Coordinates of N, CA, C and O in Angstrom, one line a residue:
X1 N 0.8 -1.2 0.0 CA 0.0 0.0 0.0 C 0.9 1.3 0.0 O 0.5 2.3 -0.6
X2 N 2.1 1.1 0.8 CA 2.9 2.6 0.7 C 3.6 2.5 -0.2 O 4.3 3.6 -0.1
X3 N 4.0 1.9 -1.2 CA 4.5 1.8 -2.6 C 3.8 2.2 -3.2 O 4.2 3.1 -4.0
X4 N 2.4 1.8 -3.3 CA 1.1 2.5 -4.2 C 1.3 4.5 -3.8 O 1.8 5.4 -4.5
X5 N 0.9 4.5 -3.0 CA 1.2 6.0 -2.4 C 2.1 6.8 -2.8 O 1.8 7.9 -3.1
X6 N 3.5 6.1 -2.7 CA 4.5 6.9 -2.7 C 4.1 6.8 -4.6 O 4.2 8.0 -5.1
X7 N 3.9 6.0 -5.4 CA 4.2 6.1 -6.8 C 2.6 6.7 -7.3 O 2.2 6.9 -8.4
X8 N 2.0 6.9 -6.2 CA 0.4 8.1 -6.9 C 1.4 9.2 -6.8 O 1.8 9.7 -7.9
X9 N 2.0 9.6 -5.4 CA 2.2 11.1 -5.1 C 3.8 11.2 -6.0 O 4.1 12.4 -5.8
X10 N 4.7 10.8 -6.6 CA 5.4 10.6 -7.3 C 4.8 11.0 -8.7 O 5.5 11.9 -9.2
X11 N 3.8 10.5 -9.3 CA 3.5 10.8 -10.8 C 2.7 12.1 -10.9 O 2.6 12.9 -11.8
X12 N 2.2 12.0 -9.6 CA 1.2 13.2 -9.6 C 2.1 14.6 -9.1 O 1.5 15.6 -9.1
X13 N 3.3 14.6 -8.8 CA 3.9 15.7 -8.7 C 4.9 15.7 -9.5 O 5.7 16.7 -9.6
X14 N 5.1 14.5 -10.4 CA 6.2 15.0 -11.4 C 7.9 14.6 -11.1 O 8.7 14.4 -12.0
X15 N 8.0 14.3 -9.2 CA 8.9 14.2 -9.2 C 9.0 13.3 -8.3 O 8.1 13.3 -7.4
X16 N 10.3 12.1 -8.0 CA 10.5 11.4 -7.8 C 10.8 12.0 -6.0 O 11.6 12.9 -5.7
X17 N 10.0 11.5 -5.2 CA 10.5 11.1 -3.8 C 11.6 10.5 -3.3 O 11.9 9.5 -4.0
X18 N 12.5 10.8 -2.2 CA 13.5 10.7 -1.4 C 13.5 9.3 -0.3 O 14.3 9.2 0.6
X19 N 12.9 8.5 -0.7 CA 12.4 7.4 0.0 C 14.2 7.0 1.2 O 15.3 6.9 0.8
X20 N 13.5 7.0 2.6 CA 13.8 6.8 3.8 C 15.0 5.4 4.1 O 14.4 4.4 3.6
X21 N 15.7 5.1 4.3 CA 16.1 3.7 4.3 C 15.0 2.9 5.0 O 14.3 3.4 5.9
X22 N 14.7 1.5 4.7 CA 13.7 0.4 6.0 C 14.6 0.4 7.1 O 14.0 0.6 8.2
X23 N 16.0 0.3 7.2 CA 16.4 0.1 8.5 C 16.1 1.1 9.9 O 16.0 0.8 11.1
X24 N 16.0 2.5 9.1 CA 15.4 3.5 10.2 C 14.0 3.6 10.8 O 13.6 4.5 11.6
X25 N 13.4 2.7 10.2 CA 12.2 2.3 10.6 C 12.2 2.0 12.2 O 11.3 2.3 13.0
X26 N 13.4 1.4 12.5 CA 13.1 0.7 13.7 C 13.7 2.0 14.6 O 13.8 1.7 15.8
X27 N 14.2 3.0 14.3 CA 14.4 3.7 15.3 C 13.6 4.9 15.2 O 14.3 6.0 15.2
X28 N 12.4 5.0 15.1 CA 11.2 6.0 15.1 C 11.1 6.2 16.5 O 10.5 5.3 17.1
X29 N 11.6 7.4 17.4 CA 12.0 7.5 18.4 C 10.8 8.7 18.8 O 10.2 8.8 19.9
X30 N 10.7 9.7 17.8 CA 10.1 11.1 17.6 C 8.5 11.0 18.2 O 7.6 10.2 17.9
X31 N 8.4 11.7 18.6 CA 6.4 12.0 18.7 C 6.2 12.7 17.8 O 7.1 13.4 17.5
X32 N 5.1 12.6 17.1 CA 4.1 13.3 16.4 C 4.0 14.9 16.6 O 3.5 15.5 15.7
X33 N 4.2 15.2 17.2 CA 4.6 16.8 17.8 C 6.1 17.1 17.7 O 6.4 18.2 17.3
X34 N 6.8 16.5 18.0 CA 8.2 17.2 17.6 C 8.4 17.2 16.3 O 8.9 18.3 16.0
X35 N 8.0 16.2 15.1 CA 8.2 15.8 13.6 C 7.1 16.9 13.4 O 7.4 17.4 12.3
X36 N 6.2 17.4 13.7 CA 5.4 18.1 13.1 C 5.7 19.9 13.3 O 5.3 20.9 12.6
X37 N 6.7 19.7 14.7 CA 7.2 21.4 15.0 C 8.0 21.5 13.5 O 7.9 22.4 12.7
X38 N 8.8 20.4 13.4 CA 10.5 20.2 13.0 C 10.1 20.9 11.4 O 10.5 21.8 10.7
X39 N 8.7 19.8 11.2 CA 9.0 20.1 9.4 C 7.8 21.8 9.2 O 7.4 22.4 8.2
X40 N 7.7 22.1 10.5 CA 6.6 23.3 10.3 C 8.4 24.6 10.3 O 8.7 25.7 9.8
X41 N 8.8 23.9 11.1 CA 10.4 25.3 11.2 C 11.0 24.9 10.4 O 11.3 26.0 9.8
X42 N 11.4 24.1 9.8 CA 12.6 23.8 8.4 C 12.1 24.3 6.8 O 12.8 24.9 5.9
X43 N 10.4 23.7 6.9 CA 9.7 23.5 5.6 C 8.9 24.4 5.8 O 8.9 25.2 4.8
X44 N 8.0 24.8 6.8 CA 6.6 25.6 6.4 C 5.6 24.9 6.1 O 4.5 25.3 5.6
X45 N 5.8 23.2 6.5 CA 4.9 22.4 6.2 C 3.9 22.1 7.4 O 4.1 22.0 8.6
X46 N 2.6 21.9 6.6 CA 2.0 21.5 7.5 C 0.9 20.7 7.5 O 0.2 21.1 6.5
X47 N 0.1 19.3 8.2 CA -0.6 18.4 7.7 C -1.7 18.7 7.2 O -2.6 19.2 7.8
X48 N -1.6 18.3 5.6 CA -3.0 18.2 4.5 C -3.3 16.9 4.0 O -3.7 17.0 2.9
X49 N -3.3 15.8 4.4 CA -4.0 14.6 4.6 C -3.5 13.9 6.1 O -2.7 14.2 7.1
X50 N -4.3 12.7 5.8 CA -4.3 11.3 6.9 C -5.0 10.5 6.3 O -5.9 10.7 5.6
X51 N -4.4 9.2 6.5 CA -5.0 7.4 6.4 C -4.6 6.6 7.3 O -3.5 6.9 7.7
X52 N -5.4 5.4 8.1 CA -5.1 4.7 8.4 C -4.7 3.8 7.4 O -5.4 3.5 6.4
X53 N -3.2 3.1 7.9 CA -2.7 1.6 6.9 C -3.6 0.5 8.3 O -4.0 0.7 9.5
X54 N -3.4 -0.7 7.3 CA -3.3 -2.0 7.1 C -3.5 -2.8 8.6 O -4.2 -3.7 9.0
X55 N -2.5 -1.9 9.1 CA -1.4 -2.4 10.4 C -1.8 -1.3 11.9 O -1.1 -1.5 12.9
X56 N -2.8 -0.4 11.7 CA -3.7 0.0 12.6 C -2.7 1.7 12.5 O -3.0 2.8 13.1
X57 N -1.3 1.5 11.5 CA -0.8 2.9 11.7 C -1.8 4.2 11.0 O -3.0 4.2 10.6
X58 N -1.0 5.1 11.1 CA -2.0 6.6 10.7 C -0.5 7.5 9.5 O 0.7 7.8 9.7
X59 N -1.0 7.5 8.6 CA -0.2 7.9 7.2 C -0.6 9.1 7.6 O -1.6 9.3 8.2
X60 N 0.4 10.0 7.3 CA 0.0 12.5 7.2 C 1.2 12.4 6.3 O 2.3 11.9 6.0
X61 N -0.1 13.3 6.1 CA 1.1 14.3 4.2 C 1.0 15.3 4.8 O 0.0 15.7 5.3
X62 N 2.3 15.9 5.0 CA 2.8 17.1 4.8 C 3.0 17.7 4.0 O 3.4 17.2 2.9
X63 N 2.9 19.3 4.1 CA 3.1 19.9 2.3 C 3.5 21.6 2.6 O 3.0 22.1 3.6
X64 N 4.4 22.4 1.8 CA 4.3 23.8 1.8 C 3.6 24.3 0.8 O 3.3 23.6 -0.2
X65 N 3.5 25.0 0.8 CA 3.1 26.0 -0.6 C 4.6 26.2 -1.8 O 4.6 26.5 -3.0
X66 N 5.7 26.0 -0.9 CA 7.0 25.8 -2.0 C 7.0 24.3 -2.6 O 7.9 24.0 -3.3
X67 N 6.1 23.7 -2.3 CA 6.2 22.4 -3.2 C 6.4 21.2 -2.5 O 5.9 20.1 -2.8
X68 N 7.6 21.7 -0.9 CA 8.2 20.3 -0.2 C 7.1 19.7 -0.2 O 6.1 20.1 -0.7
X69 N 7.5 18.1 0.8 CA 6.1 17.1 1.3 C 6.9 16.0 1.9 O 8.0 15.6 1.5
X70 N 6.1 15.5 3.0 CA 6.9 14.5 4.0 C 5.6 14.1 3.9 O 4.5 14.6 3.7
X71 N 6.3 12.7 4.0 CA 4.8 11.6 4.5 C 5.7 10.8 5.9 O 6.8 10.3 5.8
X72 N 5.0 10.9 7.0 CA 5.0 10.7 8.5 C 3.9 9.3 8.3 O 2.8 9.0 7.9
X73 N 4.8 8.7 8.9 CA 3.9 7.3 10.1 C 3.8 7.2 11.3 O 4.8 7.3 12.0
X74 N 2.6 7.1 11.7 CA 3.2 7.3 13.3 C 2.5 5.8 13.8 O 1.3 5.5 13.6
X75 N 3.2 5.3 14.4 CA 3.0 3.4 14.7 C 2.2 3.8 15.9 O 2.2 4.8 16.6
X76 N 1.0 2.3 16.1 CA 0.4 1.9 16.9 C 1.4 2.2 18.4 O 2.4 1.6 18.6
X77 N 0.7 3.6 19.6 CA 1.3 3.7 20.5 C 2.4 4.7 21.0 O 3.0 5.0 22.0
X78 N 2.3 5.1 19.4 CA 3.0 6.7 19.7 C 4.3 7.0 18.9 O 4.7 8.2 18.6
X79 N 5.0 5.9 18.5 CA 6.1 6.7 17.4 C 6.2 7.2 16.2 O 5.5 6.6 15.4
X80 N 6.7 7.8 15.9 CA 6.3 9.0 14.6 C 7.7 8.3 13.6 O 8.8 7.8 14.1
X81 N 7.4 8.3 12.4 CA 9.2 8.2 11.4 C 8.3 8.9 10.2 O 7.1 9.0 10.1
X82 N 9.5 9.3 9.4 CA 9.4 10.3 8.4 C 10.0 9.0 7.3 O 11.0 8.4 7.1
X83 N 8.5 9.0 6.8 CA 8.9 7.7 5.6 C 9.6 8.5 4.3 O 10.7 8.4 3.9
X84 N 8.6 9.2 3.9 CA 9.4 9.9 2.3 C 9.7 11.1 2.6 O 9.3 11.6 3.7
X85 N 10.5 11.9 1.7 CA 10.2 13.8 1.6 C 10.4 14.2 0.1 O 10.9 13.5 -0.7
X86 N 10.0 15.2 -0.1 CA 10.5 16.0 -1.3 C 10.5 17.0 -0.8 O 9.6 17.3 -0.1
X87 N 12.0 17.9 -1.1 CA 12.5 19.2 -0.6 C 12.7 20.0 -1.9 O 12.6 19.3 -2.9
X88 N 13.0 21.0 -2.2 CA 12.9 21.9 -3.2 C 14.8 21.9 -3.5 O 15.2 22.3 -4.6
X89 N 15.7 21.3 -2.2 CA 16.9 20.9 -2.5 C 17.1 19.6 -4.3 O 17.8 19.6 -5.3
X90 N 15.9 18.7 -3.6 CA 16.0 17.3 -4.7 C 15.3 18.6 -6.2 O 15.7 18.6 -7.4
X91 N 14.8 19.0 -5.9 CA 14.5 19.3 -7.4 C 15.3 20.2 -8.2 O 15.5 20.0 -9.4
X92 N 16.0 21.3 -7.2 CA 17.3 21.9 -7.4 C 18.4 20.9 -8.5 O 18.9 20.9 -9.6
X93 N 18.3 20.3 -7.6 CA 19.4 19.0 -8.1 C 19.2 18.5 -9.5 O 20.0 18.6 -10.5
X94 N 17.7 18.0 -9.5 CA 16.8 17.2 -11.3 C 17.1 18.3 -11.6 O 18.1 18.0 -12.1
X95 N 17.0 19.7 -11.7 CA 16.7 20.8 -12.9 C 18.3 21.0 -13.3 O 18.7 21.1 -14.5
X96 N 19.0 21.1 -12.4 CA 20.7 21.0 -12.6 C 21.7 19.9 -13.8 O 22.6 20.2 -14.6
X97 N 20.9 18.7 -13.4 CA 21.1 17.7 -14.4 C 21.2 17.5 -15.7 O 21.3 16.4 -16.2

């Protein structure tokens, strides 16, 4: 299902996402409030969707008006990890190319 997602929000913006390593998965240490100050002070982002997955987690899209977007999981019980991003750095980069 987050393969599907990541490759909707991928085609539908044009540009390839930053996809997260799996190993960091297991150290999703963050609350849902610190990840959400962090990408509100770096990015200007702020949550415009939610889904529940599969697995009882809760999917948020983050987004700015400059384009960025984080997709956040936050696991059954309280830990938050930053699955994908696009930053206006990665597109910097494709237009450079």
């Amino acid at each position: 299902m987050l393969t599907e997602l990541v490759l909707s929000i991928g085609l539908s913006t044009g540009h390839p996402a930053m996809p997260i390593p799996v190993q960091q998965f297991s150290q999703c240490t963050r609350t849902l409030a610190e990840i959400s100050q962090l990408l509100f002070r770096q990015h200007q982002e702020q949550r415009t969707a939610l889904g529940i997955t599969n697995g009882s987690a809760v999917m948020q899209l983050f987004t700015s008006s400059k384009g960025t977007w984080t997709l956040v999981l936050t696991l059954p019980g309280g830990p938050s990890c930053i699955c994908l991003l696009y930053t206006s750095d990665a597109a910097d980069e494709e237009d450079s190319v």
